[in-house]
Structures are given as structure tokens and as C-alpha cells.
Short mmCIF file of C-alpha atoms in Angstrom, two decimals:
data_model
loop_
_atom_site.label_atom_id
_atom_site.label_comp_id
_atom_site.label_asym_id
_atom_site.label_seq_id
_atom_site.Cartn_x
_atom_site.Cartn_y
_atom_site.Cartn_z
CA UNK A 1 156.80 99.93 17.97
CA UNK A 2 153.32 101.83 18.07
CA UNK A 3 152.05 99.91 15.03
CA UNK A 4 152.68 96.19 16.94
CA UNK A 5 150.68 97.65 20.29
CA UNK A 6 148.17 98.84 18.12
CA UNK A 7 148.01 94.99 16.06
CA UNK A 8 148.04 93.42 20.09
CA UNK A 9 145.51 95.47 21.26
CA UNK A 10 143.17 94.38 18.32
CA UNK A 11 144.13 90.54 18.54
CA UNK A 12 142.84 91.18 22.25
CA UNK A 13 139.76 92.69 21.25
CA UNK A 14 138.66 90.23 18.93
CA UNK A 15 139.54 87.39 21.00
CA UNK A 16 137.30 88.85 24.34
CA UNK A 17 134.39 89.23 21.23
CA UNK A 18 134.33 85.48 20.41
CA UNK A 19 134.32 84.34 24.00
CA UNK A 20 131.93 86.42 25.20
CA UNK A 21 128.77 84.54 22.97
CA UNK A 22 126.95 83.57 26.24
CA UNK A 23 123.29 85.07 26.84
CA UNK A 24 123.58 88.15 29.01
CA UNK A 25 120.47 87.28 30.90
CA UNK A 26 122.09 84.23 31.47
CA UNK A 27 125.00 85.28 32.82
CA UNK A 28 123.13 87.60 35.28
CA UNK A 29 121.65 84.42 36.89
CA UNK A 30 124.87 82.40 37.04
CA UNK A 31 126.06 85.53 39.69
CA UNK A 32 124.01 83.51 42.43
CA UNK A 33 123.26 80.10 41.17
CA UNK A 34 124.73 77.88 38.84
CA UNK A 35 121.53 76.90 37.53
CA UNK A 36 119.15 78.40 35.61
CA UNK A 37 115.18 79.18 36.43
CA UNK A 38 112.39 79.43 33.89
CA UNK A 39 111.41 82.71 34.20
CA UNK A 40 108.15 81.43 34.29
CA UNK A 41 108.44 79.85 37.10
CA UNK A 42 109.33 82.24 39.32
CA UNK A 43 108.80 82.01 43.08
CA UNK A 44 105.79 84.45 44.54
CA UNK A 45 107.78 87.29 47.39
CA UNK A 46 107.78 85.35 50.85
CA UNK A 47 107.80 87.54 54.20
CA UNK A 48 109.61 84.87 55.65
CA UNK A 49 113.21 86.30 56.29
CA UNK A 50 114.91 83.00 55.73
CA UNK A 51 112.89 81.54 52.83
CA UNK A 52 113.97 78.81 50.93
CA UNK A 53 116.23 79.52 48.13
CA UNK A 54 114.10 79.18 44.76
CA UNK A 55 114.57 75.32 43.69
CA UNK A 56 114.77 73.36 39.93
CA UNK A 57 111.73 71.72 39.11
CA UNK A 58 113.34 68.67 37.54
CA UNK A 59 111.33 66.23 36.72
CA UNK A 60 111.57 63.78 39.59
CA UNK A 61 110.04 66.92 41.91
CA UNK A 62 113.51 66.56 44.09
CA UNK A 63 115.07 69.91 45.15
CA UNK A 64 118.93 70.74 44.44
CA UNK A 65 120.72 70.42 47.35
CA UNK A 66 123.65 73.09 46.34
CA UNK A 67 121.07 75.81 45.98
CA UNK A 68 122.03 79.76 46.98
CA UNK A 69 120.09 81.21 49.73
CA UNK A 70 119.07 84.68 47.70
CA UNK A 71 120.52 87.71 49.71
CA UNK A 72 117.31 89.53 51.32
CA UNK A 73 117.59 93.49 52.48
CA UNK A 74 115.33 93.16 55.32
CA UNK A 75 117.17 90.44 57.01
CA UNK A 76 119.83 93.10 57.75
CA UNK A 77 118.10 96.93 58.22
CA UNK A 78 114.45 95.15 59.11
CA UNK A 79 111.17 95.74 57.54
CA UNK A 80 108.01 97.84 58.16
CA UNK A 81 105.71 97.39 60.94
CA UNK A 82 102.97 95.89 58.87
CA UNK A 83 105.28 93.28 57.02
CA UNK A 84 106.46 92.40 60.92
CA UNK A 85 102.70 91.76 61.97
CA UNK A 86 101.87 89.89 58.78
CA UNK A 87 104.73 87.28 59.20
CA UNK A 88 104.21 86.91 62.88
CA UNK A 89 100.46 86.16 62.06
CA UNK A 90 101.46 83.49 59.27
CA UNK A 91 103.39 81.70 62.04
CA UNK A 92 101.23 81.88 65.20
CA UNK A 93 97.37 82.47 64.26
CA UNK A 94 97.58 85.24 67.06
CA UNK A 95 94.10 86.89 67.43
CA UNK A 96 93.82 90.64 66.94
CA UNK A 97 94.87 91.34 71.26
CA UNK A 98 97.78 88.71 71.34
CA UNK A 99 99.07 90.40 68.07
CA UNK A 100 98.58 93.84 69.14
CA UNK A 101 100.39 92.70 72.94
CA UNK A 102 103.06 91.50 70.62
CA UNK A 103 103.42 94.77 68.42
CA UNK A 104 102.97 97.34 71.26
CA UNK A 105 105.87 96.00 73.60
CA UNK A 106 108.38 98.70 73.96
CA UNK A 107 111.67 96.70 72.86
CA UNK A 108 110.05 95.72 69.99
CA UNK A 109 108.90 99.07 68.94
CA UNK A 110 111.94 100.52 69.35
CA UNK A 111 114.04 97.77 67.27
CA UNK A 112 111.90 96.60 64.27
CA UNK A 113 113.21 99.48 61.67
CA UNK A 114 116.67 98.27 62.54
CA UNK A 115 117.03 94.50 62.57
CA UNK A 116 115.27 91.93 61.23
CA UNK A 117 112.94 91.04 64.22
CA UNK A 118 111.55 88.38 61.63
CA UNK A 119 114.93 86.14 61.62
CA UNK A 120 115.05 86.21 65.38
CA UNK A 121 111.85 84.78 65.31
CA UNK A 122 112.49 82.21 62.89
CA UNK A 123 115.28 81.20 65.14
CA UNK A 124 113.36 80.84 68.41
CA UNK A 125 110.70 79.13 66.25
CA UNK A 126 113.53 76.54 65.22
CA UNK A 127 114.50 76.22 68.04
CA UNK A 128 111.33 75.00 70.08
CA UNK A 129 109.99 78.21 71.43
CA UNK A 130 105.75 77.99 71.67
CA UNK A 131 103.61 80.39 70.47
CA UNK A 132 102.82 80.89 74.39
CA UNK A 133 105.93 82.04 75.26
CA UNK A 134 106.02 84.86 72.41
CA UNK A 135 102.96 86.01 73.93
CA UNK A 136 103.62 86.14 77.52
CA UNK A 137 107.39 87.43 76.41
CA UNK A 138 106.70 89.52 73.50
CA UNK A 139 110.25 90.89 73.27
CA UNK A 140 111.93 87.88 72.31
CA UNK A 141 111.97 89.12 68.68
CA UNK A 142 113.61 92.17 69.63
CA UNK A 143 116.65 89.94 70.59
CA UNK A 144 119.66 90.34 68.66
CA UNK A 145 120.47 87.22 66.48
CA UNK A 146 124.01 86.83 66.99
CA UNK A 147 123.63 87.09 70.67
CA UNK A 148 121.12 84.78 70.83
CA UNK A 149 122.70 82.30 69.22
CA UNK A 150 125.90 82.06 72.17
CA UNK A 151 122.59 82.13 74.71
CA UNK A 152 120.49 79.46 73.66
CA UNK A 153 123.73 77.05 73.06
CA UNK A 154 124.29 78.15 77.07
CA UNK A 155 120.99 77.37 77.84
CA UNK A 156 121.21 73.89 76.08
CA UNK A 157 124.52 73.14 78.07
CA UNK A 158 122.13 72.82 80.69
CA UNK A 159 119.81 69.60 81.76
CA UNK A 160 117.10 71.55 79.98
CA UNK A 161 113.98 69.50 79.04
CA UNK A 162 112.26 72.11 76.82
CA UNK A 163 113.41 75.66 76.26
CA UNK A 164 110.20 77.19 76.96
CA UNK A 165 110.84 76.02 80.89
CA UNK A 166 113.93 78.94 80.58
CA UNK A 167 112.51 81.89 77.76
CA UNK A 168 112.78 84.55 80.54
CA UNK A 169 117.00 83.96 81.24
CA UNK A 170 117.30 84.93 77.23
CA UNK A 171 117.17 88.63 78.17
CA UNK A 172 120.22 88.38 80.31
CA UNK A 173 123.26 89.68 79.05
CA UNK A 174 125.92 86.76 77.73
CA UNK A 175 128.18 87.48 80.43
CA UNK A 176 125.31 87.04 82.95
CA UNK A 177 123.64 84.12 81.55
CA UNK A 178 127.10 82.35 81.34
CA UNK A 179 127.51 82.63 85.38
CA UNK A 180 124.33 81.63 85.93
CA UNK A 181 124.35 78.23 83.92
CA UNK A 182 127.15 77.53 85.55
CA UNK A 183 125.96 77.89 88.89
CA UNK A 184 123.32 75.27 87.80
CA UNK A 185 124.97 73.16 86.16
CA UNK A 186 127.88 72.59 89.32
CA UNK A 187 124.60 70.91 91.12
CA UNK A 188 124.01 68.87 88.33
CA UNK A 189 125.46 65.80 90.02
CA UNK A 190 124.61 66.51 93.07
CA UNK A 191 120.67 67.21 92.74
CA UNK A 192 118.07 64.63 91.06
CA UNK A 193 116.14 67.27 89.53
CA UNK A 194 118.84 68.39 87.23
CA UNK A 195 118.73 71.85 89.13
CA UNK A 196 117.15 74.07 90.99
CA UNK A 197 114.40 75.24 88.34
CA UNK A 198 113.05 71.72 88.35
CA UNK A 199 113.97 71.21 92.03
CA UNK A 200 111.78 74.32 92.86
CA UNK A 201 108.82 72.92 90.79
CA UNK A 202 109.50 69.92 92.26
CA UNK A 203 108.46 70.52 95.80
CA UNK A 204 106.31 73.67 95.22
CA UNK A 205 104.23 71.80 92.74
CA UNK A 206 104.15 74.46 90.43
CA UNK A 207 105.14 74.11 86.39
CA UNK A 208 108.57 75.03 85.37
CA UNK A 209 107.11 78.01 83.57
CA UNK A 210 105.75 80.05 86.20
CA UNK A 211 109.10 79.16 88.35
CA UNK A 212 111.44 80.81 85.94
CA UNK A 213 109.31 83.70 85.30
CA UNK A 214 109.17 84.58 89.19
CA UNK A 215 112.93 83.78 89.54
CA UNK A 216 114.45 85.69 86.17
CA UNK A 217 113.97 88.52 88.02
CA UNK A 218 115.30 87.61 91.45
CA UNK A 219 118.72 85.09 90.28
CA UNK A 220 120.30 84.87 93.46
CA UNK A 221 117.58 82.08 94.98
CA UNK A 222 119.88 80.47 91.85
CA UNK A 223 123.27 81.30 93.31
CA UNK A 224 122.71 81.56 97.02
CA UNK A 225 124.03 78.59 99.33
CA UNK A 226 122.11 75.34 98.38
CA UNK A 227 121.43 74.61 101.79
CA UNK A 228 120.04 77.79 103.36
CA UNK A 229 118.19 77.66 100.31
CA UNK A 230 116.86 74.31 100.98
CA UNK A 231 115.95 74.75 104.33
CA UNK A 232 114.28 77.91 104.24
CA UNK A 233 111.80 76.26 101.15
CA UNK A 234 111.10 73.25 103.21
CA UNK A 235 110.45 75.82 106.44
CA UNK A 236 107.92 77.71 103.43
CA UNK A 237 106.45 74.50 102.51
CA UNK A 238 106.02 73.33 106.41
CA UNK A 239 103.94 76.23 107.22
CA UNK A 240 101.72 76.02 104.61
CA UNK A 241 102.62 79.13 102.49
CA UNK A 242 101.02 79.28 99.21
CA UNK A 243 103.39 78.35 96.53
CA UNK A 244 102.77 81.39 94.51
CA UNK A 245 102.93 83.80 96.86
CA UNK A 246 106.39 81.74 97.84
CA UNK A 247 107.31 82.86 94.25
CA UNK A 248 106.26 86.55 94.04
CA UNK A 249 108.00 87.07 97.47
CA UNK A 250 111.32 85.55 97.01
CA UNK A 251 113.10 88.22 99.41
CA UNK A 252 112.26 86.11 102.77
CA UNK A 253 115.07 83.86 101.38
CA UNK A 254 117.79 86.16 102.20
CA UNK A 255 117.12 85.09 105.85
CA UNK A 256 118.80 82.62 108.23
CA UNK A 257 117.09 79.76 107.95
CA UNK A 258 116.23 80.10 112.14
CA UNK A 259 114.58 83.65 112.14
CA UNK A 260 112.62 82.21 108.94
CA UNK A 261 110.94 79.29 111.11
CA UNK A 262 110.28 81.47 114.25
CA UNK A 263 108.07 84.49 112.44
CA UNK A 264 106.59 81.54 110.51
CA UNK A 265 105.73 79.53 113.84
CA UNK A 266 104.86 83.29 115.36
CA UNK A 267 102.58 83.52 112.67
CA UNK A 268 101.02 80.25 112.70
CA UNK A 269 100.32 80.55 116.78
CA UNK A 270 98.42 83.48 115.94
CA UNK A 271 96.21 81.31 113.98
CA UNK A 272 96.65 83.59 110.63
CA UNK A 273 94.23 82.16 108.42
CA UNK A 274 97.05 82.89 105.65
CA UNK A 275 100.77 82.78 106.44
CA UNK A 276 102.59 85.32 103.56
CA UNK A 277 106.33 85.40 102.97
CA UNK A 278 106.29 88.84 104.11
CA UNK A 279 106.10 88.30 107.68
CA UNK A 280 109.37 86.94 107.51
CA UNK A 281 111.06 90.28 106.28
CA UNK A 282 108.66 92.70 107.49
CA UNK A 283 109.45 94.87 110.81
CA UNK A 284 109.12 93.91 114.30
CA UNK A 285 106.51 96.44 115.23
CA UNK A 286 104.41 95.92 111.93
CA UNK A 287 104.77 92.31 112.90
CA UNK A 288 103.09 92.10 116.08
CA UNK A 289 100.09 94.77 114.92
CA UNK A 290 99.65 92.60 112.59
CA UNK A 291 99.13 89.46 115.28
CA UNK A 292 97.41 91.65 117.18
CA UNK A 293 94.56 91.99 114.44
CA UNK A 294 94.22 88.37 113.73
CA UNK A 295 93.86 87.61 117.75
CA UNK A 296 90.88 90.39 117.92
CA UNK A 297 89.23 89.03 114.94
CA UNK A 298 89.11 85.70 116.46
CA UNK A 299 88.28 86.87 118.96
CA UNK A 300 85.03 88.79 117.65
CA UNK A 301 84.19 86.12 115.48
CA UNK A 302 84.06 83.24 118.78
CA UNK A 303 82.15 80.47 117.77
CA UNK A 304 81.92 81.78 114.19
CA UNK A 305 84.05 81.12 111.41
CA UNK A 306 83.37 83.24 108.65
CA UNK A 307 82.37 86.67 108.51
CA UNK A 308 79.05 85.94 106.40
CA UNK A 309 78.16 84.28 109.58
CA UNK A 310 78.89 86.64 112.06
CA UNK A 311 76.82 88.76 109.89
CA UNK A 312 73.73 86.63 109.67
CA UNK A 313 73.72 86.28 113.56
CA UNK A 314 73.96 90.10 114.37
CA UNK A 315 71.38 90.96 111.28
CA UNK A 316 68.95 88.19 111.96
CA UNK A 317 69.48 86.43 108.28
CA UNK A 318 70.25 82.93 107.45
CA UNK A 319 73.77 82.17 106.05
CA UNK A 320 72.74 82.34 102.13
CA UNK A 321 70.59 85.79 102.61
CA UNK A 322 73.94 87.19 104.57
CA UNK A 323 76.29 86.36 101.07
CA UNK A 324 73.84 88.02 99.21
CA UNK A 325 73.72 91.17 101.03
CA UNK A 326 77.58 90.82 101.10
CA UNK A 327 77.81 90.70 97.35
CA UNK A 328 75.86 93.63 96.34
CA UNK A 329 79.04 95.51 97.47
CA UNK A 330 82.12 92.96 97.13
CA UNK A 331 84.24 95.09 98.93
CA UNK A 332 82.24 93.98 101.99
CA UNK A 333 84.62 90.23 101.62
CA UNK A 334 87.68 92.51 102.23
CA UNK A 335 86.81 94.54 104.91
CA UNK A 336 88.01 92.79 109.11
CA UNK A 337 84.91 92.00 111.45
CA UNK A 338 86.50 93.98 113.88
CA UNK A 339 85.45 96.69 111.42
CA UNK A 340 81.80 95.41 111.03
CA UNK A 341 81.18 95.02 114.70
CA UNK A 342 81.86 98.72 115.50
CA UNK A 343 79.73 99.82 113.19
CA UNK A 344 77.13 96.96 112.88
CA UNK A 345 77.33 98.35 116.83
CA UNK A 346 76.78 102.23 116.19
CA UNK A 347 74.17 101.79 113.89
CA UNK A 348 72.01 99.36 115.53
CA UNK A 349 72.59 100.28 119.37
CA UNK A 350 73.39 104.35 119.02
CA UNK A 351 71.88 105.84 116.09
CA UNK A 352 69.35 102.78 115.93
CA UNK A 353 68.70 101.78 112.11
CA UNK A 354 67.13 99.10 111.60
CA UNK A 355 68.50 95.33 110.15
CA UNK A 356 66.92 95.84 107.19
CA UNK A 357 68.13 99.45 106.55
CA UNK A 358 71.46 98.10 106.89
CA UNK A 359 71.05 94.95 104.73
CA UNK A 360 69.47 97.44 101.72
CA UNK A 361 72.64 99.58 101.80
CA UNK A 362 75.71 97.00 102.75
CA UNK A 363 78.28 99.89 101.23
CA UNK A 364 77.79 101.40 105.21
CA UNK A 365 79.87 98.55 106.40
CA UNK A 366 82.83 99.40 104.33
CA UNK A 367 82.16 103.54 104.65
CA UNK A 368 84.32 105.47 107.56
CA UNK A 369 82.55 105.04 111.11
CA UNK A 370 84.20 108.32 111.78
CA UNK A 371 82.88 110.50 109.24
CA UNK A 372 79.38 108.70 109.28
CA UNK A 373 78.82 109.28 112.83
CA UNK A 374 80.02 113.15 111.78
CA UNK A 375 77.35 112.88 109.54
CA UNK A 376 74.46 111.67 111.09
CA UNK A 377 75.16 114.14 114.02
CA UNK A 378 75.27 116.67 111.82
CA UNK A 379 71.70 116.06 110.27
CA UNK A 380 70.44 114.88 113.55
CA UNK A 381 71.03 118.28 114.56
CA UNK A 382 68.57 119.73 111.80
CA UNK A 383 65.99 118.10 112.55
CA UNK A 384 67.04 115.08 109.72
CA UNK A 385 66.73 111.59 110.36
CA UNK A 386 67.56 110.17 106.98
CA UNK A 387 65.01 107.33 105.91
CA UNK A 388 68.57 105.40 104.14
CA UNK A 389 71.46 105.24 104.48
CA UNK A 390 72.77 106.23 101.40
CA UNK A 391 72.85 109.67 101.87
CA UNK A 392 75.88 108.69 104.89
CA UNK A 393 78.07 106.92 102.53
CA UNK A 394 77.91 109.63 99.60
CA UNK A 395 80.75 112.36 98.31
CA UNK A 396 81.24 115.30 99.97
CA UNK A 397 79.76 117.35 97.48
CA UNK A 398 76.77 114.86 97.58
CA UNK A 399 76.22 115.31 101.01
CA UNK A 400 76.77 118.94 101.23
CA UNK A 401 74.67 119.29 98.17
CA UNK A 402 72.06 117.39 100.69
CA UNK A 403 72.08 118.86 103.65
CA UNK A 404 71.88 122.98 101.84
CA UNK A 405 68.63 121.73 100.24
CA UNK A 406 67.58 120.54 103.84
CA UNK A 407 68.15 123.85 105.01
CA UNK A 408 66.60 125.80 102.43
CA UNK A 409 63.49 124.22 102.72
CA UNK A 410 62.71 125.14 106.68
CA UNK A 411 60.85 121.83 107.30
CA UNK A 412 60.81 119.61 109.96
CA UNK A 413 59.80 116.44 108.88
CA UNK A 414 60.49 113.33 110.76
CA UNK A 415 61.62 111.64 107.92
CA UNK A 416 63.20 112.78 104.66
CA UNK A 417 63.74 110.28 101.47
CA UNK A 418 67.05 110.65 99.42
CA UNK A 419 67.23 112.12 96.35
#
């Protein structure tokens, strides 16, 4: 019985010997394609994640349609942060700052040893996204695929005319998004626009960009009841609030549609040269100061109405020569004319300087009146009239520094130039 195992065994043997003729290096290939490559002819490394799988060059140039995708490491553990860069640079020609923006945002930093930020990419590329929108929302990559995938076919459920118009609702969770598109898309029949993204940048005037960036991070003005939303936008729109400032402020929404109009209408009988969304939300008291600052600057500036001109007619310039002064120190623009008067009145009436003293130094204007009037008491009390202003509008240390050297010097000039 041993002998006949031992005469199988060998049959077997030689059998396996006479099949097995094949080319090894052959039969390596045939593990992931059922064709065979000239080895001369093989393709150079891609950083592309998803590169094409390496084709036949028959002689009609046509590719094989039943060609394997080759199995790439990176596209599941990621790749190094210098292979990243290079392939986002051969698909966007970012310059060196929109690269680095890119490279430096936090989610992707943290994610692009672990997945393969390139595929994401690939897939938002596919898809339609613009080399804009990686820029202004570098962590796109850092999405995970799979997830992705279930979010942009919610997005597309949606009346969605490019997918750049709604980049920002991509970082929501799935479970998040899901509500959301659904909100939008029960309006669908009842709203021209599609929904309320394109409804908003509808009447705002205002691209469909800038609407969903302002609004991915306040989604109930997308889930709130259409027509307290409706009314309180029109009420916005009535009164002449800017549309981006409509957008950055969305929180005046939360209120009744009637407590909206009346601050708004409060606001516009004050003649506020600006009506923001915050005076809608903001407290009673902070409110009416707020009133009561625009009805004393009117009523400083009378017949004026600019500050540039108040200015020229209480210095003595023209108009021009006023905006000049005004821009050597910018901060001037921000500063109320119920400001400048007071101390466009201390310095000229009480400590009289003169117009042009004032116009060479127009930082005084912006400067405390309390602590300059401190000041100039102080040296006016040592015998020190300063020739400039200057020295008023200095640090502490500065100032100190100026009046010990004063002191030290036992002189009583009638005028003293700043050093």
C-alpha cells in the first residue's frame, strides 16, 4: 500500500512540472491584468492618487477598456506633506501664499499622514469644485471620501446650479446636511428661485457664494418660518441696510417681524447715516445713546454735511486742504464731530493754538481732551508753553521724559521746541 502512494505522489509531481511551462515573470503580471506590458514601456510614477491604469499600446493608439486600476498605498494611509503640495500644485497653479493657505489649515494638517487628502481632491475636482473654492475653503481635502460621497449626492438632490454656490454645507455632518436639504427642497415648489440660497441672492443682490458662506454658519435663516423670514428681509431691504452687513448679522432675524420695522424706522428718524442689523437686537438703553449721538452730530454739523467741512470752516481751509490735513492721520475719518468740536474748542478758544498748529499735528483731534488739557496745565504751570503740539499727544514715558528735562534745565523760556 506504501509503494502505490509513493507511485501517485510521483504521477502528481510530474504532471504539476509539465503544466507549469509558463514564464514566471509572466505570470506575475497576469495577478492584475490579463495583458501583458513591454517592460519597456513602462509608465513614469504619477502623484495623482487615481491615475489611469497603465494601457496597451496597440497599434491603432486605442486604450483597453477592461484595464485594472493598479492598487496604490497612499490612496489608503496618505502621503507626505511635500507629495500633497506637489499634486495640489499640478492641479491648480496655486502661487506660493494660496499654496501655503492651503497647507497650513489646521484640518488639513492634522489629516494628511492618514488619508489620502489627494483622492478627496480628485473627487471635488470631478465633481465641479473651482480652484477658488479650495482656496477660500482649504479644508475640503481633509474631507473624508466616503462621507463625501453620501453629501455631494444630497447636495445634488437639490435645485443646485453649480456646486461651488454650496462648498461651505460639505463640512456638515451627514445627518445634518440631510435635514437641511430637505428643508430646502419642501420650498422647491413653492419658491421661483429654487430656494432660499438663490432667493436670498435674489433680492440682496449679492452672488450665491458669499450667501452660503455667511449662512453655513448660521442654518436656521434656512429652517426658520418662510414668512417671518420673508418679511423681516424685505423690512432689511426697505430701510436700506447694506446687504453685507445683512449677511454678517443674521441674528436680527430671530425677531418678530414688528419690533424689526420699529428699531429700523427708530433708526431711520434719527437720520443714521447707516442703519446696521444690530440695532434691531441690541439693548434698549444702548439703543437710544446711540440716537442720541447721531441727533448731536447733526446737530453740530448744521448746515454741513461732512466732517471735512465742518473742519475747513472752523480752521479757515478750503474743502481739499481740510482732506489733506485729515489724511495725514486716517484715524481722524473715524473719530464723531462732536469729538472735534470740543477740542477744536479748547485749543483754539482756552489754551489758544493757533489753526495752523493744529492743521501740522491733526493726531490732537483724535488724542484724549482729558489728558491733554492735564497736560498742558501741567507745563503751563512750569513756565512751558510748548511751540507743537506733539509733545501733548505723546506716551507717557515721552512726556514725562519731557517735562524732567524741562525741569532740570531751570529756564524760563517762552517757548520751547520738541525734541
Amino acid at each position: 500500500m506504501l509503494r502505490n502512494l509513493l507511485r501517485s505522489f510521483e504521477t502528481v509531481l510530474r504532471l504539476q512540472a509539465t503544466t507549469n511551462t509558463a514564464p514566471i515573470a509572466c505570470s506575475k503580471r497576469l495577478l492584475f491584468t490579463q495583458y501583458e506590458l513591454d517592460p519597456r514601456a513602462r509608465a513614469r510614477k504619477s502623484l495623482f492618487p487615481a491615475a489611469t491604469a497603465t494601457t496597451n499600446a496597440f497599434p491603432g493608439g486605442h486604450e483597453v477598456d477592461n484595464e485594472y486600476v493598479p492598487y496604490r498605498l497612499e490612496q489608503e494611509t496618505g502621503s507626505r506633506a511635500s507629495v500633497l503640495a506637489e499634486a495640489i500644485r499640478e492641479r491648480f497653479r496655486f502661487t506660493d501664499a494660496e499654496l501655503q493657505r492651503i497647507m497650513s489649515d489646521e484640518l488639513v494638517l492634522r489629516s494628511y499622514r492618514g488619508r489620502s487628502l489627494i483622492a478627496t481632491m480628485d473627487t471635488l475636482i470631478m465633481e465641479g469644485v473651482s480652484r477658488r473654492s479650495f482656496i477660500e475653503y482649504p479644508w475640503l481635502i481633509s474631507l473624508d471620501n466616503k462621507r463625501l460621497e453620501l453629501k455631494l449626492q444630497l447636495i445634488k438632490s437639490m435645485d443646485m446650479r453649480d456646486i461651488n454656490h454650496f462648498v461651505p454645507f460639505l463640512r456638515l455632518t451627514v445627518p445634518r446636511l440631510r435635514k437641511l436639504v430637505s428643508a430646502l427642497n419642501s420650498e422647491r415648489s413653492s419658491m421661483p428661485q429654487g430656494n432660499r440660497i438663490y432667493y436670498i441672492s435674489e433680492k440682496l443682490q449679492v452672488s450665491p457664494e458669499i450667501v452660503t458662506k455667511y449662512l453655513s454658519k448660521r442654518l436656521f435663516i434656512l429652517e426658520m418660518p418662510y414668512e417671518m423670514f420673508e418679511k423681516n428681509l424685505q423690512h432689511m431691504i426697505d430701510y436700506n441696510v447694506s446687504p453685507i452687513n445683512v449677511l454678517k448679522d443674521l441674528w436680527a432675524f430671530r425677531y418678530t417681524p414688528k419690533s424689526v420695522q420699529l428699531r429700523l424706522e427708530r433708526a431711520k428718524r434719527a437720520k443714521k447715516d447707516k442703519i446696521m442689523p444690530w440695532m434691531v437686537r441690541c439693548p434698549e438703553p444702548i439703543l437710544q445713546r446711540s440716537l442720541k449721538l447721531s441727533l448731536d452730530e447733526l446737530q453740530v454739523l448744521g448746515k454741513f454735511s461732512t466732517v471735512v467741512e465742518y473742519l475747513a470752516h472752523r480752521l479757515g481751509f478750503g474743502v481739499s486742504e481740510a482732506k489733506a490735513i485729515m489724511d495725514r492721520h486716517p484715524q481722524v475719518h473715524t473719530v464723531r464731530v462732536t469729538k472735534i468740536k470740543e477740542v477744536l474748542d479748547y485749543l483754539l478758544d482756552e489754551a489758544q493754538f493757533t489753526r495752523h498748529e493744529i492743521a501740522q499735528v491733526p493726531r490732537v483731534l483724535c488724542h484724549s481732551l482729558k489728558t491733554t488739557k492735564e497736560r498742558f496745565d501741567e507745563l503751563k504751570s512750569h513756565g512751558c508753553r510748548p511751540s507743537s503740539l506733539v509733545i501733548l499727544c505723546r506716551s507717557r514715558r515721552e512726556y514725562d521724559k519731557f517735562l524732567r528735562h524741562w525741569i532740570s534745565q531751570a529756564i524760563d523760556p517762552p517757548n520751547i521746541s520738541d525734541q
